[in-house]
mmCIF file of C-alpha atoms and ligand atoms in Angstrom:
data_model
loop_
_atom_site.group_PDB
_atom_site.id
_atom_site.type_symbol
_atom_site.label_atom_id
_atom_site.label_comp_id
_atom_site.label_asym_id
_atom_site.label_seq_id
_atom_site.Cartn_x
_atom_site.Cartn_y
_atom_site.Cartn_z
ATOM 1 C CA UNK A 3 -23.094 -71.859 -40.706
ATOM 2 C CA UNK A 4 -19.110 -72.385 -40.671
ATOM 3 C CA UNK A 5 -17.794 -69.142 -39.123
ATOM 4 C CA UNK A 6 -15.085 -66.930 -41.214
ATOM 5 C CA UNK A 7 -11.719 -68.782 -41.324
ATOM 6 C CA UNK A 8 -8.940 -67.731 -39.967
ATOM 7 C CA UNK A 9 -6.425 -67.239 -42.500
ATOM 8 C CA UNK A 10 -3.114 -69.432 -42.662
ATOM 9 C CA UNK A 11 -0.984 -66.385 -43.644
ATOM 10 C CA UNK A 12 -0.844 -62.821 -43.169
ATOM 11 C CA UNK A 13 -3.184 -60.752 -45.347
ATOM 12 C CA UNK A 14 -0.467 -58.163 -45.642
ATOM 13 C CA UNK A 15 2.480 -59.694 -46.030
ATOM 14 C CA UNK A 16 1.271 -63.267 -47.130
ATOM 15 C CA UNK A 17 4.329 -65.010 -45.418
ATOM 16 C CA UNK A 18 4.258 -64.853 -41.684
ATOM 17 C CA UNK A 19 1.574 -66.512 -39.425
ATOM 18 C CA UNK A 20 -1.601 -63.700 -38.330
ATOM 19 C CA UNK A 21 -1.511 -63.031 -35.415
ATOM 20 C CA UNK A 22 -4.222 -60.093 -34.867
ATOM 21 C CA UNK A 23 -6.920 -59.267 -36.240
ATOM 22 C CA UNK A 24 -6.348 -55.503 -37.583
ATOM 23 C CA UNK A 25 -9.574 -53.182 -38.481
ATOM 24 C CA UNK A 26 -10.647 -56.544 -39.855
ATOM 25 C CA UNK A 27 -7.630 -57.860 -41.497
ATOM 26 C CA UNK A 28 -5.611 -60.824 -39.718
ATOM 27 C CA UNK A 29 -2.436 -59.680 -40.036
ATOM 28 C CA UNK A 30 1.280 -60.752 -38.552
ATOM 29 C CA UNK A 31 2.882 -58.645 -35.467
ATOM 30 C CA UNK A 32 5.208 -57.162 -37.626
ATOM 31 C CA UNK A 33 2.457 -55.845 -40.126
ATOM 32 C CA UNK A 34 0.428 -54.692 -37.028
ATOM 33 C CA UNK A 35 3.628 -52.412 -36.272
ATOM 34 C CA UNK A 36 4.150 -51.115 -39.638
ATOM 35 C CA UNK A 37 0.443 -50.085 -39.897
ATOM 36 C CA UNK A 38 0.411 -48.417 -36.477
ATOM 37 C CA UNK A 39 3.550 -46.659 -37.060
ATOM 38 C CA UNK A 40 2.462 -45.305 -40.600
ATOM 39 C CA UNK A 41 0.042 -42.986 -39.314
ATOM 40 C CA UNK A 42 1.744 -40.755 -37.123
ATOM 41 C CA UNK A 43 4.742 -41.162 -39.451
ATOM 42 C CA UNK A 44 2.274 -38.985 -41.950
ATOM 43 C CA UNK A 45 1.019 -37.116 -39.591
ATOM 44 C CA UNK A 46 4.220 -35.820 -38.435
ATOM 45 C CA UNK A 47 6.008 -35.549 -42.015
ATOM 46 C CA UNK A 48 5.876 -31.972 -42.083
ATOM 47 C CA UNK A 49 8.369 -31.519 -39.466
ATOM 48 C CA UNK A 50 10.600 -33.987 -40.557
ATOM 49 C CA UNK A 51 10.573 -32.597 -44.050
ATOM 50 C CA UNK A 52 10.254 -28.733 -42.237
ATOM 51 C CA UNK A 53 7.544 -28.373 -45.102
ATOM 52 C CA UNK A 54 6.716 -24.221 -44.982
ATOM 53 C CA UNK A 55 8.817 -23.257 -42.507
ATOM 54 C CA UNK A 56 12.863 -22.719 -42.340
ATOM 55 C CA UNK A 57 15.118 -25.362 -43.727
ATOM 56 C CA UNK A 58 17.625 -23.961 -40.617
ATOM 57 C CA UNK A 59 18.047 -22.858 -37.521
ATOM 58 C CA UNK A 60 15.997 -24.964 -34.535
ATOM 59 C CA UNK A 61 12.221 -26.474 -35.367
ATOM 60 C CA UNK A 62 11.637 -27.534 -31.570
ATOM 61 C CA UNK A 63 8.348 -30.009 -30.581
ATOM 62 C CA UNK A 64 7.737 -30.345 -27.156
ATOM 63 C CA UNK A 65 5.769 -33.837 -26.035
ATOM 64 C CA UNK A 66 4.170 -33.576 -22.561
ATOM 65 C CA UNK A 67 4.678 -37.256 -21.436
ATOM 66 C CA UNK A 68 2.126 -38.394 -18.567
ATOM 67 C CA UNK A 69 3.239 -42.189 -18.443
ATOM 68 C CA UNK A 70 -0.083 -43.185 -19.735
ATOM 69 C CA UNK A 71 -0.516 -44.966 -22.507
ATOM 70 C CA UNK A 72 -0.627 -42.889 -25.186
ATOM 71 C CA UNK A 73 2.059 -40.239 -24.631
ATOM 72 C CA UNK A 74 4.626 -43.411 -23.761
ATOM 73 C CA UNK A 75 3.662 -44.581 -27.494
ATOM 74 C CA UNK A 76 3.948 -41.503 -29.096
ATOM 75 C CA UNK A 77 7.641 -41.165 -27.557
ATOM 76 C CA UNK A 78 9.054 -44.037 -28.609
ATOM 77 C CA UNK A 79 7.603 -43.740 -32.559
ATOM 78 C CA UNK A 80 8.816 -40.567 -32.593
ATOM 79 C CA UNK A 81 12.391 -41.281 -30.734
ATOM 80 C CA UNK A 82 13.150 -43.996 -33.746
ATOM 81 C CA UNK A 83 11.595 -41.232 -36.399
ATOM 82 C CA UNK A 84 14.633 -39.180 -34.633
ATOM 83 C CA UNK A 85 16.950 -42.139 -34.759
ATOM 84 C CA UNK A 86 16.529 -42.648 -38.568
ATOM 85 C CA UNK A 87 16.250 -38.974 -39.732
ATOM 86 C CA UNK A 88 19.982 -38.531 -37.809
ATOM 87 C CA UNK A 89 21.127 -41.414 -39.908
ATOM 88 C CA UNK A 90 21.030 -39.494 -43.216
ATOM 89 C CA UNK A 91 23.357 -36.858 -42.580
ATOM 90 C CA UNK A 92 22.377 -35.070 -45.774
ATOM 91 C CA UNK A 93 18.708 -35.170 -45.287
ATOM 92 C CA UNK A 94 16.299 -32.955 -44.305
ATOM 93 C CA UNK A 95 16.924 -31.452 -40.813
ATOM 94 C CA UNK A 96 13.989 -32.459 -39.265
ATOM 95 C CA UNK A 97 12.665 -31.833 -35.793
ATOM 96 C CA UNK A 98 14.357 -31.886 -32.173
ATOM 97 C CA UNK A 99 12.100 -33.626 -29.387
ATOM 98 C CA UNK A 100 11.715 -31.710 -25.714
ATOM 99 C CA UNK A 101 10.040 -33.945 -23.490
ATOM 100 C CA UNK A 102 8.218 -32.715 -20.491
ATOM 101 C CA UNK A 103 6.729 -34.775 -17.184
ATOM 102 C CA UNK A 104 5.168 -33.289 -14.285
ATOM 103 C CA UNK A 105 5.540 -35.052 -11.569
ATOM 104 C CA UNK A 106 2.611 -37.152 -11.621
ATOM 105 C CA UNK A 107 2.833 -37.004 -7.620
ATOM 106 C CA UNK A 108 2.219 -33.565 -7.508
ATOM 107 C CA UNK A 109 -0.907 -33.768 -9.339
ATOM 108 C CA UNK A 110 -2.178 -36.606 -7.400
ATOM 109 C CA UNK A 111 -1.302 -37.775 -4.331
ATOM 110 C CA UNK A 112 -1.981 -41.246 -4.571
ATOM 111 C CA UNK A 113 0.545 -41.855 -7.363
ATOM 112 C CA UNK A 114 4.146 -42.173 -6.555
ATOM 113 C CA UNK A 115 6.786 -40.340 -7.927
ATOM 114 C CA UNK A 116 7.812 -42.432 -10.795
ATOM 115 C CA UNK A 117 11.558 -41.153 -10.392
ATOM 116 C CA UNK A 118 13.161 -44.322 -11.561
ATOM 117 C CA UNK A 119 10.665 -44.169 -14.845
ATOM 118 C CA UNK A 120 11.583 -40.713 -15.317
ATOM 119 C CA UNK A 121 15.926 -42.240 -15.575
ATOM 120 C CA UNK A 122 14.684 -44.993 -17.305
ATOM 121 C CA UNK A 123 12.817 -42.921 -20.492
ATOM 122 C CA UNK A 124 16.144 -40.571 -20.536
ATOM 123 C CA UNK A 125 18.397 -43.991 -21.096
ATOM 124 C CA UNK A 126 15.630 -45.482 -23.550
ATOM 125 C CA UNK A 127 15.287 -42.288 -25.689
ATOM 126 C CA UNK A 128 19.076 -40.562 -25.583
ATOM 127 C CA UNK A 129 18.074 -38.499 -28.635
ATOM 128 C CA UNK A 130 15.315 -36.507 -26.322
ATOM 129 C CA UNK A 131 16.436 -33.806 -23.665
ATOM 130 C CA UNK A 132 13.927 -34.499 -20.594
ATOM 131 C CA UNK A 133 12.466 -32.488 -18.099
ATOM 132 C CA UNK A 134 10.697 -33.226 -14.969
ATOM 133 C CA UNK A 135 8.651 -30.075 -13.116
ATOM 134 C CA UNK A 136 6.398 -30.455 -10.274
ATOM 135 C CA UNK A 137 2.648 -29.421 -10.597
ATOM 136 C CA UNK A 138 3.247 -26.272 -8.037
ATOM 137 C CA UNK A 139 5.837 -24.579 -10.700
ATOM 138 C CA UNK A 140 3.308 -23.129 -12.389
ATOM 139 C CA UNK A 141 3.511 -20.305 -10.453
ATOM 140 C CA UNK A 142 7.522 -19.937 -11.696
ATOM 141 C CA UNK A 143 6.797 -20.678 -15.289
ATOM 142 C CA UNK A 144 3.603 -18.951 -15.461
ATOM 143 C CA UNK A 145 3.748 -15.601 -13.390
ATOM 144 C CA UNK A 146 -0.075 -14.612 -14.018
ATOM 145 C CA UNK A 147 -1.502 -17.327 -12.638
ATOM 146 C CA UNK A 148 -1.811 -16.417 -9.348
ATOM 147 C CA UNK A 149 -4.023 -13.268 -9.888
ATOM 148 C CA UNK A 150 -6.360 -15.310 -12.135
ATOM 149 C CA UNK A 151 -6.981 -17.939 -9.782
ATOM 150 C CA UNK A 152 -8.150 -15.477 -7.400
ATOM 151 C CA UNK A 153 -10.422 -13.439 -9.800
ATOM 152 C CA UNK A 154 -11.394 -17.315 -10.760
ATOM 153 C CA UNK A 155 -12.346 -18.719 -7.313
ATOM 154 C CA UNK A 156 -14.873 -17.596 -4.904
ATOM 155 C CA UNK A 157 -14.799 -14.296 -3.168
ATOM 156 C CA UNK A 158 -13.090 -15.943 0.239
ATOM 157 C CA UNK A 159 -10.265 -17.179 -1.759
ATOM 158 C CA UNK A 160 -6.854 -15.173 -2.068
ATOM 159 C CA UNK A 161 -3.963 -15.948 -3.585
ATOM 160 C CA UNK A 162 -1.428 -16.198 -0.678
ATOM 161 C CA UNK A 163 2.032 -15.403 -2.327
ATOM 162 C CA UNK A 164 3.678 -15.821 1.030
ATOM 163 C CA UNK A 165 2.968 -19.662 1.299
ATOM 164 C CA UNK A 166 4.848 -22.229 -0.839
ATOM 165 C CA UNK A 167 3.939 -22.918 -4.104
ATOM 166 C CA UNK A 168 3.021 -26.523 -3.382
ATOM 167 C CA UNK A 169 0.909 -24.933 -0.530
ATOM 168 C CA UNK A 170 -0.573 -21.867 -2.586
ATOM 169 C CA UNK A 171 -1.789 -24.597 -5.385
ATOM 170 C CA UNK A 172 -2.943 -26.966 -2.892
ATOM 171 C CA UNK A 173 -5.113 -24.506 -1.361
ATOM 172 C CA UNK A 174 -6.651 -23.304 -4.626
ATOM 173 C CA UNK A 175 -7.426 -26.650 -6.027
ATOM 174 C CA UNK A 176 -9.281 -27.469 -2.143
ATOM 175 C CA UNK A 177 -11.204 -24.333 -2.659
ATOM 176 C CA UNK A 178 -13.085 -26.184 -5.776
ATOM 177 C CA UNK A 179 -15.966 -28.428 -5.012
ATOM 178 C CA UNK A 180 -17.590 -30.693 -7.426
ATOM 179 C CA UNK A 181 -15.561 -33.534 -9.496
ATOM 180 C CA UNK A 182 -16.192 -31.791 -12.721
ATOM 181 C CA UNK A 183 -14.655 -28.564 -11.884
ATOM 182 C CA UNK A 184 -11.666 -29.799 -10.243
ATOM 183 C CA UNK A 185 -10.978 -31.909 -13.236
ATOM 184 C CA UNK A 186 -11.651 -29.308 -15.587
ATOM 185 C CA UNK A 187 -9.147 -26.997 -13.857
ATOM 186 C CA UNK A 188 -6.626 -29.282 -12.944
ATOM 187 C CA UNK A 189 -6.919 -29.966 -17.325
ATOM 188 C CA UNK A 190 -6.595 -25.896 -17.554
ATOM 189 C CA UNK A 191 -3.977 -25.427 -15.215
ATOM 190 C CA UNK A 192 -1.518 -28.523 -16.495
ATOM 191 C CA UNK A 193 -2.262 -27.113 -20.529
ATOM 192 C CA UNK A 194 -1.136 -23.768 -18.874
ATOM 193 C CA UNK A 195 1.478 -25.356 -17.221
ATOM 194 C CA UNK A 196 2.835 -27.133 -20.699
ATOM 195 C CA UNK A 197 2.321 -23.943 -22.890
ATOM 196 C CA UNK A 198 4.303 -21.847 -20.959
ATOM 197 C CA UNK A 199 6.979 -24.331 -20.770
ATOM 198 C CA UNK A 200 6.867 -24.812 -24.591
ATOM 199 C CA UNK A 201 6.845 -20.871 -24.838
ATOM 200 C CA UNK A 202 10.112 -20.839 -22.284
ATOM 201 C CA UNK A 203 12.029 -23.595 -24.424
ATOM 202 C CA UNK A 204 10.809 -21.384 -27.822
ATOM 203 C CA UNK A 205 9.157 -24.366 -29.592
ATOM 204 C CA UNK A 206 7.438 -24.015 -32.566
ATOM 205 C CA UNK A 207 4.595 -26.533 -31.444
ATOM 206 C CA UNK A 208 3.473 -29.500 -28.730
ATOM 207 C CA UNK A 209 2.997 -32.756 -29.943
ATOM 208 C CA UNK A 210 -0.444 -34.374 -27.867
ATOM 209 C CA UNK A 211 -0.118 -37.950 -27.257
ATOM 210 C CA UNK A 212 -4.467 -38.490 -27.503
ATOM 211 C CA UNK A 213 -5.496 -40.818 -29.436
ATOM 212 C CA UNK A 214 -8.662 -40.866 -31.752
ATOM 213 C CA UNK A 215 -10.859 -42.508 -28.466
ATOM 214 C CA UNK A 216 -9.144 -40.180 -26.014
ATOM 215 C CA UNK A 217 -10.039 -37.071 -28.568
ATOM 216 C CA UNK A 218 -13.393 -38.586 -28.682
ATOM 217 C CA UNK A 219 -14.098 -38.394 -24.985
ATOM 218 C CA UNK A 220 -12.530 -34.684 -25.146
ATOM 219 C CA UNK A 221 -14.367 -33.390 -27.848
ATOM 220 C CA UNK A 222 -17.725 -35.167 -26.086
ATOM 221 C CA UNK A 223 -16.790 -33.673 -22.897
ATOM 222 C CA UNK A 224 -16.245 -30.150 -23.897
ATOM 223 C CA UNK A 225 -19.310 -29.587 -25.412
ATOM 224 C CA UNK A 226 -21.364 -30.974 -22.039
ATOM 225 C CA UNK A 227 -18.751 -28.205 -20.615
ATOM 226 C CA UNK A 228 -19.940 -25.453 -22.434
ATOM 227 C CA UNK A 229 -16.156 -25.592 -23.967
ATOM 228 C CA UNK A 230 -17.576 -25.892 -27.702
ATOM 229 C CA UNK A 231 -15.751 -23.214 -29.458
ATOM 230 C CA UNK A 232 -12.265 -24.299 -27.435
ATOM 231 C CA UNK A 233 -13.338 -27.898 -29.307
ATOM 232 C CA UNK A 234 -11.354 -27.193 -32.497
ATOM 233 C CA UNK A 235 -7.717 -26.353 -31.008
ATOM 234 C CA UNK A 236 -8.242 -29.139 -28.468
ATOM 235 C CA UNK A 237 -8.757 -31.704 -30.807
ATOM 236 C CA UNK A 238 -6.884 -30.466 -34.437
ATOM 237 C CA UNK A 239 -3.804 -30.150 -35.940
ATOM 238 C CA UNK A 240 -3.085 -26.775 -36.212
ATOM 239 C CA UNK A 241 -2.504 -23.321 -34.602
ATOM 240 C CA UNK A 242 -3.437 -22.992 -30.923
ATOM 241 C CA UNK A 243 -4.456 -19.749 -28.969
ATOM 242 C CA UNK A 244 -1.130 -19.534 -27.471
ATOM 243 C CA UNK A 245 1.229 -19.039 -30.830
ATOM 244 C CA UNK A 246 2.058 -22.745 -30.701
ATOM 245 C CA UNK A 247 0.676 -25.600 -33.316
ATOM 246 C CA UNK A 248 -0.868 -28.711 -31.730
ATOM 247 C CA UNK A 249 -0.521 -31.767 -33.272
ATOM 248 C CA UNK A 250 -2.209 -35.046 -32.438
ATOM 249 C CA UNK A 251 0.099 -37.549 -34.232
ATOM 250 C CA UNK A 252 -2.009 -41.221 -32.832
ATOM 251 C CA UNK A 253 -5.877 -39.001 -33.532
ATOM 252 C CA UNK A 254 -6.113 -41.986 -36.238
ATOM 253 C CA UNK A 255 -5.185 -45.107 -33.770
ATOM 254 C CA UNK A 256 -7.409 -46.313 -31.152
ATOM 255 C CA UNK A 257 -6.696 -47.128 -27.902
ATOM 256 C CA UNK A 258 -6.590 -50.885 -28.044
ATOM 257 C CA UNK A 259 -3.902 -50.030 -31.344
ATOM 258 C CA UNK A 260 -2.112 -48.832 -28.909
ATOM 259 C CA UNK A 261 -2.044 -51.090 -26.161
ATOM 260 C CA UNK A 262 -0.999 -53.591 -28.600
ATOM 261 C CA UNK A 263 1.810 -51.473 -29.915
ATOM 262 C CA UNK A 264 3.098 -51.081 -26.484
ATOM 263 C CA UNK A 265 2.790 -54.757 -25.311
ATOM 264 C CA UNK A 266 5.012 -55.683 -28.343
ATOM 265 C CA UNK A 267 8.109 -53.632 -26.449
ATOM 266 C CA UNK A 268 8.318 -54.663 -22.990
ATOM 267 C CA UNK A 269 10.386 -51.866 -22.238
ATOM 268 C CA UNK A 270 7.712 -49.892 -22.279
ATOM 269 C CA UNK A 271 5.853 -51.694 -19.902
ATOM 270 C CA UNK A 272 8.097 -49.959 -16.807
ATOM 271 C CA UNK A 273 7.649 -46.763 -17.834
ATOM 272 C CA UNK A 274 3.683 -46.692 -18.163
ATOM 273 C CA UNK A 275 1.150 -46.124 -15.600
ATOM 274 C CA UNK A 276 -1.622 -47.899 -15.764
ATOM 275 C CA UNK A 277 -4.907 -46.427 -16.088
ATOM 276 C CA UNK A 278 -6.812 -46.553 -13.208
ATOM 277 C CA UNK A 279 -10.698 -46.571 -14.299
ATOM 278 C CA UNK A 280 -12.854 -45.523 -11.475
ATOM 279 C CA UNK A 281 -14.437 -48.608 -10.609
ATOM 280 C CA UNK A 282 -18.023 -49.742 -11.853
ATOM 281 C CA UNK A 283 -19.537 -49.184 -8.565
ATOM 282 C CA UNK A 284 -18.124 -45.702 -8.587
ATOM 283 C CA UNK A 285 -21.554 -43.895 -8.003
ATOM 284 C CA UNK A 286 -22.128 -41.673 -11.750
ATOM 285 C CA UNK A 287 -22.700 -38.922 -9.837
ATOM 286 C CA UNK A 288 -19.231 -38.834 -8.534
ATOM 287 C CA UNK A 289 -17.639 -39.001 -11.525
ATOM 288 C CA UNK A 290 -16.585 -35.683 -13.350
ATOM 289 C CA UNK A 291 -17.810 -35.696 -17.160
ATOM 290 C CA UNK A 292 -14.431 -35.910 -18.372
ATOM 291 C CA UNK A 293 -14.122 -39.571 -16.268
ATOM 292 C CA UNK A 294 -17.591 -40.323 -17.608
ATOM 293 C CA UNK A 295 -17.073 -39.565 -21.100
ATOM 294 C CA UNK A 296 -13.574 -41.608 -21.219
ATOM 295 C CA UNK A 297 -15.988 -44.323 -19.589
ATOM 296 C CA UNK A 298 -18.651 -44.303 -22.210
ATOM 297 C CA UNK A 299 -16.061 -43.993 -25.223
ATOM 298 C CA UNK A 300 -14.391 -46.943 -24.020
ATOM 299 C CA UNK A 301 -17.060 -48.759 -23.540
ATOM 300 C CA UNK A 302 -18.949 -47.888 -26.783
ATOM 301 C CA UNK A 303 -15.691 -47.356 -28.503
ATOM 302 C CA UNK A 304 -14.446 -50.924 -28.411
ATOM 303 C CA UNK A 305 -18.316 -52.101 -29.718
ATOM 304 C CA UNK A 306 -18.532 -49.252 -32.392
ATOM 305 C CA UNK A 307 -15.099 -47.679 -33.225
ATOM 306 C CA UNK A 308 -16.477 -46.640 -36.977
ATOM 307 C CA UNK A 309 -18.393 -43.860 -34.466
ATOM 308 C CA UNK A 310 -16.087 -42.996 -31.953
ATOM 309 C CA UNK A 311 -13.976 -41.973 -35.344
ATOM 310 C CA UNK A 312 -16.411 -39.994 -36.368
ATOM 311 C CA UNK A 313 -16.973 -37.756 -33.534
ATOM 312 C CA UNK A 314 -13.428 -36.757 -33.517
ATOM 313 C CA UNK A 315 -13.316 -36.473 -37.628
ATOM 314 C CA UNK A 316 -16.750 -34.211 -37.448
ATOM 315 C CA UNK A 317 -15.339 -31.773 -34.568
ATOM 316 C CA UNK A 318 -11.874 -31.861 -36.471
ATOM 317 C CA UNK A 319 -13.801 -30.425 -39.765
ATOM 318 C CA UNK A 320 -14.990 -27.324 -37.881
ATOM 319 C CA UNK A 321 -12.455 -24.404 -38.919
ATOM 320 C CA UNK A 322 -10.060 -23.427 -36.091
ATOM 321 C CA UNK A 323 -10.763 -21.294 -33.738
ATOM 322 C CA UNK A 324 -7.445 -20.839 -32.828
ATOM 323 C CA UNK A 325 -5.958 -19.635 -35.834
ATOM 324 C CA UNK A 326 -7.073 -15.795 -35.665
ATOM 325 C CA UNK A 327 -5.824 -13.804 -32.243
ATOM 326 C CA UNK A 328 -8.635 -11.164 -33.040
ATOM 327 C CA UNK A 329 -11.166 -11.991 -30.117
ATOM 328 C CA UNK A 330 -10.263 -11.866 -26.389
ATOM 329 C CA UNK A 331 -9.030 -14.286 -24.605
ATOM 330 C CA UNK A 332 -10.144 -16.149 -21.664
ATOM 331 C CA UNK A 333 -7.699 -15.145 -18.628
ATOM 332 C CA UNK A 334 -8.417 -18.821 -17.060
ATOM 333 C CA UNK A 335 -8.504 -21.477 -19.902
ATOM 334 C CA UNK A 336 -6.721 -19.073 -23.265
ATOM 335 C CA UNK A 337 -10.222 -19.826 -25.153
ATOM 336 C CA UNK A 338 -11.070 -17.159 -27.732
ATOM 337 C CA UNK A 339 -14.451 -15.128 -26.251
ATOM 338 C CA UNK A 340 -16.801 -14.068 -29.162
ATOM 339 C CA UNK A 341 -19.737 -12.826 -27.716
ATOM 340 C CA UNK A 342 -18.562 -8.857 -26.969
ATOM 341 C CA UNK A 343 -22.022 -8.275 -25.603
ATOM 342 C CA UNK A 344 -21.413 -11.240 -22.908
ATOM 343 C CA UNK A 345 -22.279 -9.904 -19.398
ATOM 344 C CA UNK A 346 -18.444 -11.457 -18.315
ATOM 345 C CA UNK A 347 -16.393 -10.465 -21.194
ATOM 346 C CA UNK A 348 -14.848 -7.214 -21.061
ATOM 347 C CA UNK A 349 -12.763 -6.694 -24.684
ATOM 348 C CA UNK A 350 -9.782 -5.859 -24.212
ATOM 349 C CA UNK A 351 -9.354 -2.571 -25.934
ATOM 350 C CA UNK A 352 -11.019 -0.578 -23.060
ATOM 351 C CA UNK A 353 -7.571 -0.221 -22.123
ATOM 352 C CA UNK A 354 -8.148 -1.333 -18.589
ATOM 353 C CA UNK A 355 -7.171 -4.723 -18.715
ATOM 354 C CA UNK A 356 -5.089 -4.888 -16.116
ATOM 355 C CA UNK A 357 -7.981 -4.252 -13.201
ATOM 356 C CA UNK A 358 -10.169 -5.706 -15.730
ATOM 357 C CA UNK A 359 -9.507 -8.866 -15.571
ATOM 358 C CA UNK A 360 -11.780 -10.874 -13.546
ATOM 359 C CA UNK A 361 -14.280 -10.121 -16.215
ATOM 360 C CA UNK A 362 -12.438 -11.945 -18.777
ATOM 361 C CA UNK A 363 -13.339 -15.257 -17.945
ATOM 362 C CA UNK A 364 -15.268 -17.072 -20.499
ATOM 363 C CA UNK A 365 -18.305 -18.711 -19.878
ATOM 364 C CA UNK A 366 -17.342 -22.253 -19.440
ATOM 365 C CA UNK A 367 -15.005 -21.422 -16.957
ATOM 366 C CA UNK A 368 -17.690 -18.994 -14.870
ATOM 367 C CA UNK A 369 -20.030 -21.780 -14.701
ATOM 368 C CA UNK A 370 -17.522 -24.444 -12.836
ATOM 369 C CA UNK A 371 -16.801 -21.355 -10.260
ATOM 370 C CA UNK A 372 -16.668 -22.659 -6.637
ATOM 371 C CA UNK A 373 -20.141 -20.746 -5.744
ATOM 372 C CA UNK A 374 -21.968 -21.421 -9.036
ATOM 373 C CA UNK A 375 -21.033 -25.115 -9.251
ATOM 374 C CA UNK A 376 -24.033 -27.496 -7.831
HETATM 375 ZN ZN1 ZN B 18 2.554 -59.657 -42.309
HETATM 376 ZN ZN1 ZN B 19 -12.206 -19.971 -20.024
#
């Protein structure tokens, strides 16, 4: 049997040569940019329009930019969505775009500093305002965390607020054991990090750069966490714990959308890291579930993307979470406790709070304590 042809023209556009094949479609380059731009163009249209909220004054978005993949996309569609709106003096205000790296050095030594990316995104995206922090200021921007970590970690750990910050962090995140729980709280501490930045700067919301396989692997992974109920903030649009909106702008692209996307401006190209997968002879049981998940949604992902789309469209019809500020919060990770009863949740209104605190850790974060991880 004569396999499918390959079409002599685009099946969008019906002029230019295909080029790739598109959920199916062969389609030209220019087509395949369109479509990929389209959806976070919708997604972020609210902003742009300022739909329910003020027509004046500042509407502030703050994008987190790793130099992966996905958060190096987002930037540059939403740098030209910035570009166009501030062509059309007369329309809508629209949105102003904070970026934020941390130093991706400081998180892991084996990276290098990507300095010269970090000039080279200001001169590609002029209509951004940048900002580069190391890992270790979270103790600046986010004055609490010092006392949590301790009632987090292990009785032998204390906060030493005499060494530097690079130090004090250093010796917390050596204090964790397994590759599950460091990953986990290195994920905690860097959201922490990014909210309180966001809160500093007085934006409205963060814009997350996942896309729908990297929201797949979250949502997968938080539930083998016992992080269920923080599921729905983590992966929707909408209100977060922390009285800012996430927004996922690329949750309908997947990740090989992307790649294409990105290899069509080689620009891009300098500014990206590239992903290092831990290699296939990485034992399993040295992998944290957040590497394994990414591993098997990749892998599955690229044979079966109808399901990988699913998982993330199931978790994103569960209601929020986030949206009421009624139930305590978790001092470590911001998730909303609901169980009152809960040996290690203390509510709040005893009043006591302050000394209180250690017992306001949620249960997901207990179990990945030093001592109780195995
Ligand atoms: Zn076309
Ligand atoms: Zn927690």
């Amino acid at each position: 049997m004569p396999g499918k042809e390959i079409p002599d023209r685009c099946m969008n556009c019906r002029e230019a040569q295909p080029a790739f094949i598109l959920r199916t479609r062969h389609v030209c380059q220019d087509c395949y940019v369109r479509f990929v731009k389209y959806k976070p163009f919708k997604r972020t249209e609210n902003y742009r329009l300022r739909r329910n909220m003020p027509q004046d004054g500042p509407c502030k978005l703050l994008l987190p930019l790793s130099y992966g993949l996905s958060s190096t996309v987002l930037l540059h569609m939403l740098h030209e969505q910035i570009e166009a709106m501030r062509l059309k003096p007369h329309g809508p205000k629209g949105y102003e775009l904070l970026v934020l790296t941390i130093d991706p050095s400081t998180i892991s030594p084996t990276i290098p500093s990507h300095d010269e990316a970090f000039s080279l995104a200001e001169k590609l995206f002029p209509q951004c305002s940048f900002t580069t922090v190391p890992f270790h200021s979270i103790f600046d921007l986010d004055p609490n965390i010092g006392e949590v970590m301790s009632q987090y970690a292990h009785a032998d750990f204390k906060d030493q607020t005499s060494l530097s910050n690079q130090e004090r962090l250093e010796v917390f995140r050596a204090s964790i054991s397994t590759a599950t729980s460091k990953v986990d709280i290195d994920n905690i501490l860097i959201n922490r990090l990014i909210v309180a930045f966001a809160q500093k700067m007085e934006c409205r919301g963060i814009v997350w750069g996942d896309s729908d396989s990297k929201l797949a692997a979250k949502t997968l992974a938080n539930v083998a966490k016992g992080r269920g109920s923080a599921v729905t903030w983590q992966v929707c649009d909408g209100m977060s714990p922390f009285g800012l909106e996430y927004n996922f702008p690329l949750r309908d692209l997947f990740t090989v959308e992307l790649r294409n996307y990105a290899s069509f401006f080689p620009e891009l190209a300098e500014l990206i890291i590239p992903h290092e997968q831990p290699s296939e002879n990485t034992l399993t049981k040295n992998l944290s579930i957040d590497e394994l998940m990414v591993r098997y949604v990749l892998t599955q992902g690229e044979k079966y993307p109808g399901v990988m789309l699913n998982v993330t469209r199931t978790a994103s019809k569960l209601q929020s979470s986030g949206a009421s500020s009624a139930g305590p919060q978790c001092n470590l990770c911001g998730a909303l406790t609901f169980d009152a009863n809960e040996a290690s949740v203390a509510p709040q209104a005893t009043g006591q709070h302050s000394d209180n605190l250690s017992s306001q850790i949620c249960y997901a974060c207990a179990r990945s304590r030093p001592d109780l991880s195995c």
